[in-house]
Tab-separated table of C-alpha atoms and ligand atoms in Angstrom:
chain	number	residue	atom	x	y	z
A	1	SER	CA	8.592	-72.975	-57.915
A	2	PRO	CA	10.078	-76.054	-56.201
A	3	ILE	CA	11.623	-78.762	-58.350
A	4	VAL	CA	9.562	-81.948	-58.491
A	5	PHE	CA	11.551	-83.763	-61.220
A	6	GLN	CA	9.146	-85.547	-63.447
A	7	THR	CA	10.768	-85.749	-66.843
A	8	GLU	CA	14.295	-84.608	-67.622
A	9	ILE	CA	17.674	-83.273	-66.555
A	10	ALA	CA	19.042	-81.216	-69.458
A	11	LEU	CA	22.466	-79.645	-69.873
A	12	ASN	CA	22.404	-77.152	-72.717
A	13	GLN	CA	25.654	-75.913	-74.277
A	14	LEU	CA	27.060	-75.915	-70.778
A	15	SER	CA	30.619	-74.733	-70.145
A	16	PHE	CA	32.488	-74.446	-66.886
A	17	ARG	CA	35.826	-73.316	-65.513
A	18	TYR	CA	36.705	-72.691	-61.896
A	19	ASP	CA	38.354	-69.360	-62.594
A	20	SER	CA	38.697	-67.015	-65.552
A	21	ALA	CA	42.484	-67.533	-65.364
A	22	THR	CA	42.251	-71.344	-65.631
A	23	PRO	CA	41.272	-73.588	-68.558
A	24	TRP	CA	37.726	-74.595	-69.377
A	25	ILE	CA	36.985	-77.934	-67.707
A	26	LEU	CA	33.668	-78.529	-69.496
A	27	LYS	CA	33.067	-77.226	-73.016
A	28	ASN	CA	29.618	-76.898	-74.608
A	29	ILE	CA	28.164	-79.977	-73.003
A	30	ASP	CA	24.773	-81.099	-74.281
A	31	LEU	CA	23.293	-83.934	-72.266
A	32	SER	CA	19.765	-85.064	-71.598
A	33	ILE	CA	18.901	-87.612	-68.943
A	34	SER	CA	15.303	-88.758	-68.727
A	35	LYS	CA	13.775	-89.697	-65.434
A	36	GLY	CA	14.500	-93.354	-64.701
A	37	GLU	CA	17.538	-93.604	-66.963
A	38	ARG	CA	20.796	-95.154	-65.779
A	39	ILE	CA	23.834	-93.299	-67.028
A	40	GLY	CA	27.521	-94.186	-66.753
A	41	LEU	CA	30.274	-91.583	-66.933
A	42	SER	CA	33.947	-92.386	-67.394
A	43	GLY	CA	37.033	-90.351	-68.168
A	44	LYS	CA	40.597	-89.912	-67.043
A	45	THR	CA	41.452	-88.483	-63.648
A	46	GLY	CA	41.045	-84.698	-63.768
A	47	SER	CA	38.752	-84.835	-66.821
A	48	GLY	CA	35.926	-83.086	-64.961
A	49	LYS	CA	33.587	-85.895	-63.895
A	50	SER	CA	33.113	-84.730	-60.301
A	51	THR	CA	32.811	-81.146	-61.529
A	52	LEU	CA	29.993	-82.209	-63.855
A	53	LEU	CA	28.260	-83.977	-60.973
A	54	ASP	CA	28.586	-80.854	-58.806
A	55	ILE	CA	26.876	-78.867	-61.554
A	56	ILE	CA	24.089	-81.431	-61.875
A	57	MET	CA	23.602	-81.252	-58.102
A	58	GLY	CA	23.404	-77.474	-58.211
A	59	LEU	CA	26.561	-77.049	-56.124
A	60	LEU	CA	28.376	-75.225	-58.951
A	61	GLN	CA	26.809	-72.878	-61.484
A	62	PRO	CA	27.586	-73.141	-65.183
A	63	ILE	CA	29.571	-70.214	-66.589
A	64	GLU	CA	27.969	-70.532	-70.030
A	65	GLY	CA	24.847	-72.406	-71.034
A	66	ASN	CA	22.558	-73.863	-68.424
A	67	MET	CA	21.109	-76.865	-66.688
A	68	MET	CA	17.372	-77.338	-66.533
A	69	ILE	CA	15.242	-79.749	-64.567
A	70	ASP	CA	11.873	-80.208	-66.301
A	71	GLY	CA	12.621	-76.992	-68.154
A	72	GLN	CA	13.385	-74.955	-65.032
A	73	ILE	CA	16.803	-73.430	-64.441
A	74	ILE	CA	18.220	-74.174	-61.002
A	75	ASN	CA	18.601	-71.009	-58.942
A	76	ALA	CA	18.912	-69.967	-55.305
A	77	ALA	CA	15.157	-70.267	-54.799
A	78	ASN	CA	14.673	-73.842	-56.046
A	79	ARG	CA	18.112	-75.366	-55.430
A	80	ARG	CA	17.242	-76.996	-52.115
A	81	SER	CA	14.127	-78.654	-53.473
A	82	TRP	CA	16.251	-80.200	-56.258
A	83	GLN	CA	19.000	-81.292	-53.864
A	84	ALA	CA	16.418	-82.932	-51.606
A	85	ARG	CA	15.663	-85.356	-54.488
A	86	ILE	CA	19.296	-86.473	-54.805
A	87	ALA	CA	21.380	-88.989	-52.884
A	88	HIS	CA	25.074	-88.583	-53.602
A	89	VAL	CA	27.894	-90.927	-52.679
A	90	PRO	CA	31.073	-88.857	-53.045
A	91	GLN	CA	34.591	-90.120	-53.634
A	92	ALA	CA	35.510	-89.446	-49.989
A	93	ILE	CA	32.712	-90.306	-47.598
A	94	PHE	CA	32.315	-88.083	-44.570
A	95	LEU	CA	31.501	-90.070	-41.451
A	96	ALA	CA	30.408	-88.244	-38.320
A	97	ASP	CA	31.908	-89.226	-34.958
A	98	THR	CA	28.700	-90.861	-33.811
A	99	ASP	CA	27.029	-94.275	-34.111
A	100	ILE	CA	26.402	-96.333	-37.219
A	101	GLU	CA	22.649	-95.762	-37.447
A	102	SER	CA	23.066	-91.981	-37.174
A	103	ASN	CA	25.575	-92.151	-39.992
A	104	ILE	CA	23.187	-94.131	-42.174
A	105	ALA	CA	20.139	-91.988	-41.308
A	106	PHE	CA	22.317	-88.963	-41.853
A	107	GLY	CA	20.918	-85.631	-40.708
A	108	GLN	CA	18.100	-87.208	-38.699
A	109	SER	CA	17.936	-86.918	-34.953
A	110	LYS	CA	17.882	-90.115	-32.928
A	111	PRO	CA	14.102	-90.292	-32.295
A	112	ASP	CA	13.357	-89.780	-35.996
A	113	ILE	CA	15.540	-92.646	-37.187
A	114	GLU	CA	13.554	-95.464	-38.800
A	115	ARG	CA	15.345	-98.589	-37.646
A	116	GLN	CA	13.846	-101.004	-40.174
A	117	ARG	CA	14.786	-98.634	-42.951
A	118	VAL	CA	18.367	-98.414	-41.600
A	119	ARG	CA	18.605	-102.216	-41.619
A	120	LYS	CA	17.210	-102.464	-45.110
A	121	ALA	CA	19.661	-99.862	-46.441
A	122	ALA	CA	22.544	-101.657	-44.699
A	123	ARG	CA	21.481	-104.964	-46.253
A	124	GLN	CA	21.218	-103.394	-49.706
A	125	ALA	CA	24.696	-101.904	-49.298
A	126	GLN	CA	26.122	-105.291	-48.279
A	127	ILE	CA	27.210	-104.059	-44.839
A	128	ALA	CA	24.466	-105.440	-42.568
A	129	ASP	CA	26.270	-108.700	-41.708
A	130	LEU	CA	29.348	-106.803	-40.593
A	131	ILE	CA	27.405	-104.297	-38.463
A	132	GLU	CA	25.279	-107.027	-36.920
A	133	SER	CA	28.435	-108.980	-35.980
A	134	TRP	CA	29.508	-106.163	-33.631
A	135	PRO	CA	28.300	-106.453	-30.003
A	136	GLN	CA	26.595	-103.054	-30.158
A	137	GLY	CA	25.357	-103.450	-33.728
A	138	TYR	CA	23.855	-100.268	-35.153
A	139	GLN	CA	24.716	-98.410	-31.936
A	140	THR	CA	28.454	-98.987	-32.447
A	141	ARG	CA	30.357	-95.734	-32.456
A	142	ILE	CA	32.695	-94.927	-35.264
A	143	GLY	CA	35.435	-92.335	-35.378
A	144	GLU	CA	37.717	-91.184	-32.581
A	145	ARG	CA	36.119	-93.145	-29.766
A	146	GLY	CA	34.852	-96.077	-31.770
A	147	ILE	CA	35.866	-98.551	-34.399
A	148	LYS	CA	38.032	-97.801	-37.384
A	149	LEU	CA	36.690	-98.719	-40.797
A	150	SER	CA	38.415	-99.846	-43.970
A	151	GLY	CA	37.964	-97.954	-47.250
A	152	GLY	CA	35.474	-100.513	-48.534
A	153	GLN	CA	33.524	-100.462	-45.274
A	154	ARG	CA	33.317	-96.659	-45.351
A	155	GLN	CA	32.160	-96.854	-48.941
A	156	ARG	CA	29.407	-99.331	-48.111
A	157	LEU	CA	28.254	-97.058	-45.268
A	158	GLY	CA	28.122	-94.180	-47.760
A	159	LEU	CA	25.997	-96.366	-50.050
A	160	ALA	CA	23.728	-97.343	-47.148
A	161	ARG	CA	23.255	-93.658	-46.337
A	162	ALA	CA	22.265	-92.942	-49.947
A	163	LEU	CA	19.846	-95.882	-50.012
A	164	TYR	CA	18.258	-94.842	-46.698
A	165	LYS	CA	17.409	-91.486	-48.249
A	166	GLN	CA	15.129	-93.159	-50.845
A	167	ALA	CA	15.903	-90.400	-53.318
A	168	ASP	CA	14.677	-90.035	-56.908
A	169	VAL	CA	18.203	-89.515	-58.194
A	170	ILE	CA	21.241	-91.523	-57.068
A	171	ILE	CA	24.668	-90.186	-57.964
A	172	LEU	CA	27.653	-92.449	-57.358
A	173	ASP	CA	31.117	-90.912	-57.734
A	174	GLU	CA	33.617	-93.782	-57.690
A	175	ALA	CA	31.392	-95.187	-54.969
A	176	THR	CA	32.183	-98.860	-55.494
A	177	ASN	CA	35.868	-98.798	-56.455
A	178	ALA	CA	37.080	-100.074	-53.071
A	179	LEU	CA	34.771	-103.089	-53.186
A	180	ASP	CA	35.660	-106.495	-54.549
A	181	MET	CA	33.916	-107.355	-57.835
A	182	ALA	CA	31.277	-109.636	-56.293
A	183	THR	CA	30.280	-107.061	-53.664
A	184	GLU	CA	30.251	-104.280	-56.242
A	185	GLN	CA	27.988	-106.282	-58.540
A	186	ALA	CA	25.646	-107.146	-55.668
A	187	VAL	CA	25.286	-103.460	-54.723
A	188	ILE	CA	24.849	-102.365	-58.330
A	189	HIS	CA	22.200	-104.981	-59.016
A	190	THR	CA	20.316	-103.892	-55.892
A	191	ILE	CA	20.389	-100.265	-56.988
A	192	HIS	CA	19.162	-101.138	-60.468
A	193	ALA	CA	16.350	-103.182	-58.917
A	194	LEU	CA	15.136	-100.398	-56.594
A	195	ALA	CA	11.421	-99.776	-56.746
A	196	GLY	CA	10.230	-96.687	-58.575
A	197	ASP	CA	11.736	-94.581	-61.287
A	198	VAL	CA	15.177	-94.046	-59.798
A	199	THR	CA	17.521	-92.089	-62.027
A	200	LEU	CA	21.095	-93.228	-61.678
A	201	ILE	CA	24.349	-91.507	-62.600
A	202	ILE	CA	27.469	-93.569	-61.986
A	203	VAL	CA	30.978	-92.195	-62.341
A	204	ALA	CA	33.635	-94.893	-62.455
A	205	HIS	CA	36.976	-95.840	-63.859
A	206	ARG	CA	36.194	-99.541	-63.646
A	207	HIS	CA	33.679	-100.359	-66.357
A	208	SER	CA	32.244	-103.159	-64.228
A	209	ALA	CA	30.290	-100.416	-62.420
A	210	PHE	CA	28.347	-99.701	-65.621
A	211	THR	CA	26.516	-103.046	-65.631
A	212	ASN	CA	22.918	-102.449	-66.829
A	213	CYS	CA	23.448	-98.767	-67.667
A	214	ASP	CA	21.323	-97.445	-70.542
A	215	ARG	CA	24.148	-95.272	-71.835
A	216	VAL	CA	27.799	-94.713	-70.958
A	217	TYR	CA	29.649	-91.493	-71.724
A	218	GLU	CA	33.264	-90.466	-71.617
A	219	LEU	CA	34.546	-87.002	-70.739
A	220	ILE	CA	37.519	-86.161	-72.865
A	221	ASP	CA	39.099	-82.735	-73.401
A	222	GLY	CA	36.091	-81.047	-71.832
A	223	LYS	CA	33.643	-82.725	-74.233
A	224	ILE	CA	31.224	-85.496	-73.526
A	225	ARG	CA	30.932	-88.375	-75.944
A	226	LEU	CA	28.742	-91.430	-76.033
A	227	ILE	CA	30.630	-94.703	-75.847
A	228	PRO	CA	29.103	-96.995	-78.466
B	301	ATP	P1	39.080	-87.959	-60.687
B	301	ATP	O1	38.814	-89.134	-61.585
B	301	ATP	O2	40.497	-87.888	-60.250
B	301	ATP	O3	38.132	-87.868	-59.550
B	301	ATP	P2	37.550	-85.907	-62.088
B	301	ATP	O4	37.291	-86.328	-63.500
B	301	ATP	O5	36.461	-86.094	-61.095
B	301	ATP	O6	38.893	-86.629	-61.597
B	301	ATP	P3	37.469	-83.120	-61.309
B	301	ATP	O7	37.606	-83.337	-59.851
B	301	ATP	O8	36.139	-82.726	-61.815
B	301	ATP	O9	37.996	-84.383	-62.145
B	301	ATP	O10	38.534	-82.030	-61.718
B	301	ATP	C1	38.600	-81.500	-63.038
B	301	ATP	C2	39.660	-80.427	-63.077
B	301	ATP	O11	39.239	-79.321	-62.277
B	301	ATP	C3	41.018	-80.841	-62.528
B	301	ATP	O12	42.005	-80.253	-63.320
B	301	ATP	C4	41.045	-80.264	-61.128
B	301	ATP	O13	42.348	-79.956	-60.752
B	301	ATP	C5	40.199	-79.021	-61.278
B	301	ATP	N1	39.482	-78.681	-60.035
B	301	ATP	C6	38.684	-79.497	-59.333
B	301	ATP	N2	38.145	-78.870	-58.280
B	301	ATP	C7	38.619	-77.604	-58.306
B	301	ATP	C8	38.448	-76.447	-57.488
B	301	ATP	N3	37.640	-76.482	-56.427
B	301	ATP	N4	39.107	-75.324	-57.840
B	301	ATP	C9	39.908	-75.287	-58.924
B	301	ATP	N5	40.106	-76.332	-59.742
B	301	ATP	C10	39.489	-77.479	-59.444
B	302	MG	MG1	36.295	-87.066	-59.339
């Protein structure tokens, strides 16, 4: 049956490697995240953080062990219903060669876009002032025939897209590392203050991104450990 997500994300003795000829990236991971919790995840480059996120999002399947949402294993039949609950800001944000509002209301066709919601998401992601300073505002084209954006501007658009989605689960993968500290803190505080029981998983190198997290973990040698 479809995933609703009411209680818990659980990784049980979960191990993963990309190929049987390559080393295990994740080894016997046990992790439980309750709905509404805010979790930080750190670890050296290449330690497997993005891989772990891909597993949580159902994009990769565990080789050993499993992941359950409310006690249900994610499979081909329920994967999409789980993914529909998640907003993910990846390390490299894909921006379509179209206008700003279509990039924030990603996947929606022009008539379906809710303009007030786009503006709210842009404000929450600290990018509204910039967009509104352009002559064409939210209709400004980006990409080949439009404006070029800096790394931090792209990142804030990625955050606005995630906030527009109004998802139950927000997953940030190094999503604030190109922002200055004040802007990062403003975005993080907004996300923590979102209405409802939003579950948050933040991957970062900079520990400033973990402000207000309930728990912070480190991935090291394929194992996950709680940072005291
Ligand atoms: P970073 O902080 O640099 O983003 P990370 O902790 O997110 O690193 P991952 O991207 O999860 O690390 O990568 C973990 C390991 O898996 C690395 O050794 C990487 O080379 C390897 N890896 C990642 N993606 C693939 C893939 N698609 N196929 C094979 N190996 C991969
Ligand atoms: Mg990564």
